[in-house]
């Protein structure tokens, strides 16, 4: 029953749990360096079934304006009370966005609670995320995102290790001063056949078109988000000056934003992250509008635990996800994951979970050991 409405559940309680998980190695992007994640998990308790959601906001408002402490506040004081007040707490995931629409933005927070409600509903009826969202694949190819390093030697060593692991595509983070040279060296060492792309996380300006065009000779799959989130027009300008396809990440905040960016010639490939667009249901709509316009999509990553990673795999199994995404193995980021079946790499591919809901179960003992706070809200 793909994408059909599912029966509302009565929300008895919602738990907001914060966990602290150290990264296996620091992850540096053009906006900063992360050494540990402070992650907000949402658990809904509804008619004796639990549902989990993961908020992808970072510790600080650097990737976007959202950050974990603000997400906890808006969920606790503005979003969850609205769900409790709706029809005496009876809600289906398909109604969540509509009920929360009066609250502007806060898409990562909305996406986290919607995911938890959807997980509970699907567990209650024995359906998995993949089937519900419309998945057509049992496994998906796995790419890896590689941070900015202190030296090109260190980058070469790191990329070599990921290629040995079997990752089928490498994404290199870039910024002014760390772009042409490191890419040239990776091509020189590993050859022209390694599928390679770059992500600027908004670090360039409209004047950088000629500079970025120097990347054209490396045969990259795409350049991701060179300019600020708001600058769709700027991306259209850059897209005319650079031969490599432009892909948008931060700018794509909804299906409407995707349509606008595509129609204005700002991108020819779209990165989809459920949290960035307000949830998995909107993410499917982004997928659909891109498919209708012949624009391929791929699934981004936000350093998720096994919960968000399992849901991302279901999304990445939809038909228009024809570009390799950033859903890496759990061990790329974590020494130990909080779920019973962490994502594992198998010949460069990862397997879409098939058990009900998101398809993974919480390792409660380990989860408790990394929990820094818990707030329970009752309807
Ligand atoms: C991207 N992710 O595609 C993001 C950026 C990113 C895997 O490259 C904390 C929270 C740290 C969110 C680091 C990847 C983060 C983060 C990077 C998002 O642009
Ligand atoms: Mg990105």
Short mmCIF file of C-alpha atoms and ligand atoms in Angstrom, two decimals:
data_model
loop_
_atom_site.label_atom_id
_atom_site.label_comp_id
_atom_site.label_asym_id
_atom_site.label_seq_id
_atom_site.Cartn_x
_atom_site.Cartn_y
_atom_site.Cartn_z
CA UNK A 1 0.00 0.00 0.00
CA UNK A 2 2.57 2.59 -0.98
CA UNK A 3 1.94 6.20 0.07
CA UNK A 4 -1.62 5.60 1.22
CA UNK A 5 -2.99 7.21 4.32
CA UNK A 6 -2.64 5.14 7.45
CA UNK A 7 -5.10 5.17 10.35
CA UNK A 8 -4.45 7.84 13.00
CA UNK A 9 -2.99 6.76 16.33
CA UNK A 10 -3.65 8.31 19.70
CA UNK A 11 -0.46 9.91 21.05
CA UNK A 12 -0.19 9.12 24.75
CA UNK A 13 3.25 10.61 25.32
CA UNK A 14 6.27 11.99 23.51
CA UNK A 15 9.80 11.62 24.83
CA UNK A 16 12.56 14.03 23.80
CA UNK A 17 15.89 12.39 24.42
CA UNK A 18 19.31 13.90 23.85
CA UNK A 19 22.32 11.70 23.28
CA UNK A 20 26.02 12.47 22.95
CA UNK A 21 27.90 10.35 20.40
CA UNK A 22 31.58 10.91 19.60
CA UNK A 23 32.55 10.73 15.90
CA UNK A 24 35.24 8.19 14.99
CA UNK A 25 37.22 11.09 13.51
CA UNK A 26 36.65 14.85 13.28
CA UNK A 27 34.47 15.89 10.30
CA UNK A 28 35.44 19.26 8.82
CA UNK A 29 33.29 21.15 6.32
CA UNK A 30 33.44 24.73 5.04
CA UNK A 31 31.20 25.70 7.99
CA UNK A 32 33.09 24.04 10.83
CA UNK A 33 34.54 20.95 12.48
CA UNK A 34 32.46 18.38 14.38
CA UNK A 35 34.06 15.94 16.81
CA UNK A 36 30.88 14.70 18.49
CA UNK A 37 27.16 14.93 17.80
CA UNK A 38 24.53 16.07 20.30
CA UNK A 39 21.50 14.33 18.80
CA UNK A 40 17.83 14.83 19.63
CA UNK A 41 15.70 11.68 19.34
CA UNK A 42 11.92 11.74 19.48
CA UNK A 43 9.97 8.76 20.76
CA UNK A 44 6.19 8.71 20.52
CA UNK A 45 4.19 6.30 22.64
CA UNK A 46 0.90 5.62 20.91
CA UNK A 47 -1.56 2.87 21.77
CA UNK A 48 1.17 0.55 23.14
CA UNK A 49 3.46 0.99 20.16
CA UNK A 50 6.64 3.09 20.11
CA UNK A 51 7.81 5.16 17.18
CA UNK A 52 11.20 6.81 16.79
CA UNK A 53 12.32 9.91 14.93
CA UNK A 54 15.72 11.56 14.67
CA UNK A 55 16.26 15.30 14.44
CA UNK A 56 19.17 16.01 12.09
CA UNK A 57 19.99 19.51 13.37
CA UNK A 58 23.60 20.10 14.31
CA UNK A 59 25.01 21.35 17.61
CA UNK A 60 25.26 24.88 16.17
CA UNK A 61 23.29 26.78 13.49
CA UNK A 62 26.03 26.44 10.83
CA UNK A 63 24.64 24.08 8.16
CA UNK A 64 21.29 25.90 8.40
CA UNK A 65 19.55 28.15 10.93
CA UNK A 66 18.32 25.15 12.93
CA UNK A 67 20.30 23.71 15.84
CA UNK A 68 19.57 21.04 18.38
CA UNK A 69 18.72 23.18 21.43
CA UNK A 70 16.25 25.28 19.41
CA UNK A 71 14.70 22.12 17.97
CA UNK A 72 14.13 20.74 21.44
CA UNK A 73 12.50 24.02 22.47
CA UNK A 74 10.20 24.32 19.45
CA UNK A 75 9.16 20.67 19.70
CA UNK A 76 8.44 20.93 23.42
CA UNK A 77 6.66 24.29 23.43
CA UNK A 78 5.16 24.72 19.95
CA UNK A 79 4.91 21.54 17.90
CA UNK A 80 4.04 18.69 20.26
CA UNK A 81 1.34 20.73 22.12
CA UNK A 82 -0.36 21.30 18.74
CA UNK A 83 -0.41 17.59 18.03
CA UNK A 84 -1.79 16.81 21.50
CA UNK A 85 -4.48 19.47 20.99
CA UNK A 86 -5.58 18.06 17.62
CA UNK A 87 -8.57 15.72 17.92
CA UNK A 88 -7.53 14.76 21.49
CA UNK A 89 -4.12 13.61 20.32
CA UNK A 90 -5.35 11.44 17.45
CA UNK A 91 -3.04 12.09 14.50
CA UNK A 92 -1.68 10.30 11.47
CA UNK A 93 1.71 11.13 9.98
CA UNK A 94 -0.09 12.40 6.86
CA UNK A 95 -1.78 15.09 8.98
CA UNK A 96 1.29 16.24 10.92
CA UNK A 97 2.59 18.80 8.39
CA UNK A 98 -0.86 20.37 8.03
CA UNK A 99 -1.40 20.57 11.80
CA UNK A 100 2.04 22.17 12.27
CA UNK A 101 1.76 24.54 9.29
CA UNK A 102 0.96 27.64 11.44
CA UNK A 103 4.50 27.35 12.87
CA UNK A 104 6.88 28.84 10.31
CA UNK A 105 9.91 26.84 9.18
CA UNK A 106 11.57 24.55 11.79
CA UNK A 107 11.56 21.81 9.21
CA UNK A 108 14.09 19.55 10.98
CA UNK A 109 11.96 19.60 14.12
CA UNK A 110 8.76 18.93 12.17
CA UNK A 111 10.48 16.16 10.24
CA UNK A 112 11.61 14.45 13.45
CA UNK A 113 8.14 14.28 15.03
CA UNK A 114 6.51 13.29 11.73
CA UNK A 115 9.03 10.44 11.37
CA UNK A 116 8.27 9.21 14.90
CA UNK A 117 4.50 9.22 14.25
CA UNK A 118 4.98 7.45 10.93
CA UNK A 119 7.27 4.86 12.52
CA UNK A 120 4.64 4.12 15.21
CA UNK A 121 1.84 3.86 12.64
CA UNK A 122 3.77 1.57 10.34
CA UNK A 123 4.85 -0.64 13.25
CA UNK A 124 1.20 -0.83 14.33
CA UNK A 125 0.11 -2.09 10.91
CA UNK A 126 3.21 -4.20 10.17
CA UNK A 127 4.39 -2.20 7.14
CA UNK A 128 7.91 -0.92 6.59
CA UNK A 129 9.09 2.55 5.53
CA UNK A 130 10.37 1.29 2.19
CA UNK A 131 7.04 -0.18 1.11
CA UNK A 132 5.12 2.81 2.42
CA UNK A 133 7.31 5.38 0.64
CA UNK A 134 7.33 3.45 -2.65
CA UNK A 135 10.74 1.77 -2.71
CA UNK A 136 11.68 -0.28 -5.78
CA UNK A 137 15.12 -1.61 -4.70
CA UNK A 138 16.31 -3.96 -1.95
CA UNK A 139 19.82 -2.49 -1.80
CA UNK A 140 21.34 0.86 -2.75
CA UNK A 141 24.89 1.81 -3.76
CA UNK A 142 26.78 3.64 -1.02
CA UNK A 143 28.86 6.80 -1.29
CA UNK A 144 30.98 8.47 1.36
CA UNK A 145 31.49 12.13 2.24
CA UNK A 146 35.10 13.03 3.04
CA UNK A 147 35.87 16.09 5.15
CA UNK A 148 38.47 18.80 4.63
CA UNK A 149 41.84 17.58 5.95
CA UNK A 150 44.98 19.20 7.34
CA UNK A 151 47.04 18.01 4.37
CA UNK A 152 46.63 16.50 0.91
CA UNK A 153 48.62 13.43 2.08
CA UNK A 154 46.06 12.83 4.81
CA UNK A 155 43.24 13.18 2.26
CA UNK A 156 44.86 10.63 -0.07
CA UNK A 157 45.24 8.15 2.81
CA UNK A 158 41.62 8.65 3.89
CA UNK A 159 40.16 8.32 0.38
CA UNK A 160 42.29 5.20 -0.21
CA UNK A 161 40.84 3.61 2.89
CA UNK A 162 37.23 4.32 1.81
CA UNK A 163 37.92 2.91 -1.66
CA UNK A 164 39.35 -0.21 0.00
CA UNK A 165 36.15 -0.44 2.08
CA UNK A 166 34.26 -0.59 -1.22
CA UNK A 167 32.46 2.77 -1.37
CA UNK A 168 31.35 3.25 -4.96
CA UNK A 169 31.51 7.05 -4.96
CA UNK A 170 33.60 9.64 -3.14
CA UNK A 171 32.42 13.13 -2.22
CA UNK A 172 35.05 15.64 -1.20
CA UNK A 173 34.21 18.68 0.89
CA UNK A 174 35.70 21.84 -0.61
CA UNK A 175 36.13 25.51 0.31
CA UNK A 176 38.21 28.39 -1.11
CA UNK A 177 41.85 27.28 -0.67
CA UNK A 178 40.92 23.56 -0.59
CA UNK A 179 39.52 22.74 -4.01
CA UNK A 180 41.53 22.51 -7.26
CA UNK A 181 44.74 21.08 -5.74
CA UNK A 182 43.24 18.33 -3.58
CA UNK A 183 40.93 17.22 -6.40
CA UNK A 184 43.84 17.17 -8.88
CA UNK A 185 45.86 15.00 -6.48
CA UNK A 186 42.99 12.55 -5.85
CA UNK A 187 42.56 12.17 -9.64
CA UNK A 188 46.34 11.73 -10.10
CA UNK A 189 46.61 9.04 -7.40
CA UNK A 190 43.36 7.11 -7.93
CA UNK A 191 42.66 7.74 -11.62
CA UNK A 192 39.84 9.16 -13.69
CA UNK A 193 37.40 6.30 -13.25
CA UNK A 194 36.62 6.85 -9.55
CA UNK A 195 33.14 8.44 -9.34
CA UNK A 196 33.92 11.74 -7.65
CA UNK A 197 31.92 14.83 -6.65
CA UNK A 198 32.44 17.89 -4.44
CA UNK A 199 30.37 19.76 -1.84
CA UNK A 200 31.03 23.43 -1.00
CA UNK A 201 28.33 23.91 1.65
CA UNK A 202 27.74 27.50 0.43
CA UNK A 203 31.40 28.63 0.69
CA UNK A 204 31.70 30.47 -2.67
CA UNK A 205 30.31 33.65 -4.23
CA UNK A 206 28.76 34.60 -7.57
CA UNK A 207 32.21 35.84 -8.66
CA UNK A 208 33.70 32.34 -8.36
CA UNK A 209 32.27 30.92 -11.61
CA UNK A 210 35.57 31.02 -13.50
CA UNK A 211 37.41 29.52 -10.53
CA UNK A 212 34.92 26.66 -10.16
CA UNK A 213 35.09 26.05 -13.93
CA UNK A 214 38.67 24.86 -13.32
CA UNK A 215 37.08 21.77 -11.78
CA UNK A 216 35.58 20.86 -15.17
CA UNK A 217 38.72 19.03 -16.29
CA UNK A 218 38.34 16.47 -13.46
CA UNK A 219 35.12 14.94 -14.80
CA UNK A 220 33.22 15.36 -11.53
CA UNK A 221 29.66 14.01 -11.21
CA UNK A 222 28.48 17.31 -9.74
CA UNK A 223 29.30 20.39 -7.66
CA UNK A 224 27.02 20.63 -4.62
CA UNK A 225 25.76 23.95 -3.23
CA UNK A 226 28.54 26.40 -4.12
CA UNK A 227 26.54 29.50 -3.06
CA UNK A 228 24.39 30.53 -0.08
CA UNK A 229 21.03 28.85 0.53
CA UNK A 230 18.97 31.89 -0.59
CA UNK A 231 20.85 32.50 -3.83
CA UNK A 232 18.96 30.45 -6.41
CA UNK A 233 19.60 33.14 -9.05
CA UNK A 234 23.34 32.97 -8.32
CA UNK A 235 23.32 29.23 -8.85
CA UNK A 236 21.64 29.74 -12.23
CA UNK A 237 24.49 32.12 -13.16
CA UNK A 238 27.17 29.67 -11.96
CA UNK A 239 25.43 26.79 -13.80
CA UNK A 240 25.91 28.67 -17.09
CA UNK A 241 29.63 29.31 -16.41
CA UNK A 242 30.58 25.84 -15.19
CA UNK A 243 30.39 22.65 -17.27
CA UNK A 244 30.06 20.31 -14.27
CA UNK A 245 26.41 19.78 -13.22
CA UNK A 246 25.29 21.94 -10.30
CA UNK A 247 23.42 20.13 -7.50
CA UNK A 248 21.53 21.90 -4.72
CA UNK A 249 21.34 20.77 -1.10
CA UNK A 250 20.74 23.63 1.40
CA UNK A 251 18.54 25.59 -1.08
CA UNK A 252 16.02 22.78 -1.55
CA UNK A 253 13.72 23.29 1.42
CA UNK A 254 10.51 21.88 -0.14
CA UNK A 255 9.02 20.42 -3.32
CA UNK A 256 8.01 23.98 -4.30
CA UNK A 257 11.61 25.17 -3.84
CA UNK A 258 12.80 22.26 -6.00
CA UNK A 259 10.39 23.18 -8.80
CA UNK A 260 11.51 26.82 -8.61
CA UNK A 261 15.24 25.96 -8.67
CA UNK A 262 14.81 23.57 -11.60
CA UNK A 263 12.67 25.97 -13.63
CA UNK A 264 15.18 28.76 -13.08
CA UNK A 265 18.09 26.63 -14.27
CA UNK A 266 19.85 26.67 -10.89
CA UNK A 267 20.50 22.93 -10.73
CA UNK A 268 20.27 19.77 -12.82
CA UNK A 269 20.57 17.30 -9.89
CA UNK A 270 18.94 17.48 -6.44
CA UNK A 271 20.18 16.25 -3.04
CA UNK A 272 17.25 15.14 -0.86
CA UNK A 273 17.44 15.12 2.93
CA UNK A 274 14.16 14.47 4.72
CA UNK A 275 15.03 16.67 7.69
CA UNK A 276 15.88 19.66 5.49
CA UNK A 277 12.47 19.54 3.74
CA UNK A 278 10.31 18.87 6.84
CA UNK A 279 10.01 15.09 6.74
CA UNK A 280 9.96 11.90 4.69
CA UNK A 281 6.55 12.64 3.16
CA UNK A 282 7.73 15.98 1.73
CA UNK A 283 10.98 14.25 0.68
CA UNK A 284 8.90 11.87 -1.45
CA UNK A 285 7.16 14.88 -3.01
CA UNK A 286 10.57 16.40 -3.83
CA UNK A 287 11.50 13.06 -5.41
CA UNK A 288 8.28 13.10 -7.47
CA UNK A 289 8.55 16.68 -8.78
CA UNK A 290 12.17 16.06 -9.76
CA UNK A 291 11.22 12.81 -11.53
CA UNK A 292 8.45 14.59 -13.46
CA UNK A 293 11.03 17.13 -14.68
CA UNK A 294 13.71 14.57 -15.56
CA UNK A 295 16.00 15.69 -12.73
CA UNK A 296 17.81 12.83 -10.95
CA UNK A 297 18.06 12.88 -7.14
CA UNK A 298 20.26 11.33 -4.47
CA UNK A 299 19.92 10.89 -0.73
CA UNK A 300 22.05 13.16 1.44
CA UNK A 301 23.26 12.43 4.96
CA UNK A 302 23.37 14.38 8.21
CA UNK A 303 25.58 12.13 10.35
CA UNK A 304 22.53 10.17 11.50
CA UNK A 305 22.36 7.29 13.95
CA UNK A 306 20.92 3.96 12.84
CA UNK A 307 17.38 5.36 13.15
CA UNK A 308 17.77 8.12 10.57
CA UNK A 309 20.06 5.95 8.49
CA UNK A 310 17.42 3.17 8.22
CA UNK A 311 14.77 5.68 7.11
CA UNK A 312 17.18 7.26 4.61
CA UNK A 313 17.75 3.83 3.07
CA UNK A 314 14.01 3.39 2.51
CA UNK A 315 13.88 6.78 0.79
CA UNK A 316 16.99 6.11 -1.30
CA UNK A 317 15.29 2.98 -2.70
CA UNK A 318 12.73 5.08 -4.63
CA UNK A 319 12.96 4.96 -8.45
CA UNK A 320 14.38 8.44 -9.20
CA UNK A 321 17.29 8.00 -6.74
CA UNK A 322 19.55 7.19 -9.69
CA UNK A 323 22.62 9.03 -8.34
CA UNK A 324 24.68 7.38 -5.57
CA UNK A 325 23.95 9.01 -2.21
CA UNK A 326 25.68 9.68 1.12
CA UNK A 327 24.10 6.80 3.08
CA UNK A 328 27.35 5.28 4.36
CA UNK A 329 27.92 2.46 6.82
CA UNK A 330 27.29 3.35 10.45
CA UNK A 331 30.98 2.71 11.23
CA UNK A 332 31.94 5.62 8.94
CA UNK A 333 30.83 7.89 11.80
CA UNK A 334 30.24 5.80 14.95
CA UNK A 335 32.27 3.28 16.93
CA UNK A 336 28.95 1.87 18.14
CA UNK A 337 25.44 2.62 16.90
CA UNK A 338 22.28 2.78 19.01
CA UNK A 339 20.38 0.14 16.99
CA UNK A 340 20.45 -3.65 16.72
CA UNK A 341 21.30 -3.65 13.00
CA UNK A 342 23.70 -0.85 12.11
CA UNK A 343 24.08 -0.12 8.38
CA UNK A 344 26.87 -2.29 6.94
CA UNK A 345 28.65 -2.06 3.63
CA UNK A 346 28.33 -5.14 1.43
CA UNK A 347 30.26 -4.97 -1.86
CA UNK A 348 29.75 -1.19 -1.94
CA UNK A 349 26.04 -1.47 -1.27
CA UNK A 350 23.77 -1.14 1.76
CA UNK A 351 20.58 -3.11 2.41
CA UNK A 352 17.17 -1.49 2.79
CA UNK A 353 15.58 -2.65 6.08
CA UNK A 354 12.46 -4.81 5.74
CA UNK A 355 11.14 -5.19 9.29
CA UNK A 356 8.08 -3.05 10.27
CA UNK A 357 8.48 0.71 10.70
CA UNK A 358 12.01 1.94 10.06
CA UNK A 359 13.15 -1.67 10.44
CA UNK A 360 15.68 -1.34 13.24
CA UNK A 361 15.29 -1.79 17.00
CA UNK A 362 16.85 0.42 19.67
CA UNK A 363 19.69 -1.00 21.78
CA UNK A 364 18.11 0.38 24.97
CA UNK A 365 21.05 -0.34 27.27
CA UNK A 366 23.55 1.43 25.02
CA UNK A 367 21.07 4.24 24.31
CA UNK A 368 20.65 4.86 28.05
CA UNK A 369 24.43 4.92 28.49
CA UNK A 370 24.81 7.79 25.97
CA UNK A 371 21.70 9.75 27.03
CA UNK A 372 22.37 13.20 28.46
CA UNK A 373 18.77 14.26 29.15
CA UNK A 374 15.19 13.06 28.75
CA UNK A 375 11.97 15.08 28.79
CA UNK A 376 8.61 13.31 28.68
CA UNK A 377 5.50 15.16 27.57
CA UNK A 378 2.13 13.56 28.20
CA UNK A 379 -1.05 14.40 26.36
C1 LIG B 1 26.03 17.83 3.48
N1 LIG B 1 26.52 16.04 5.15
O1 LIG B 1 25.80 17.06 2.56
C2 LIG B 1 26.10 17.39 4.94
C3 LIG B 1 26.73 18.39 5.75
C4 LIG B 1 26.82 18.18 7.20
C5 LIG B 1 27.57 13.86 5.09
O2 LIG B 1 28.40 15.71 3.96
C6 LIG B 1 26.32 17.92 12.16
C7 LIG B 1 25.05 18.04 11.66
C8 LIG B 1 27.38 17.86 11.33
C9 LIG B 1 24.86 18.14 10.31
C10 LIG B 1 28.27 17.92 9.09
C11 LIG B 1 27.54 15.31 4.68
C12 LIG B 1 27.20 17.95 9.96
C13 LIG B 1 25.92 18.10 9.43
C14 LIG B 1 28.05 18.02 7.72
C15 LIG B 1 25.75 18.22 8.07
O3 LIG B 1 26.13 19.02 3.21
MG1 LIG B 2 25.68 19.06 1.12
#
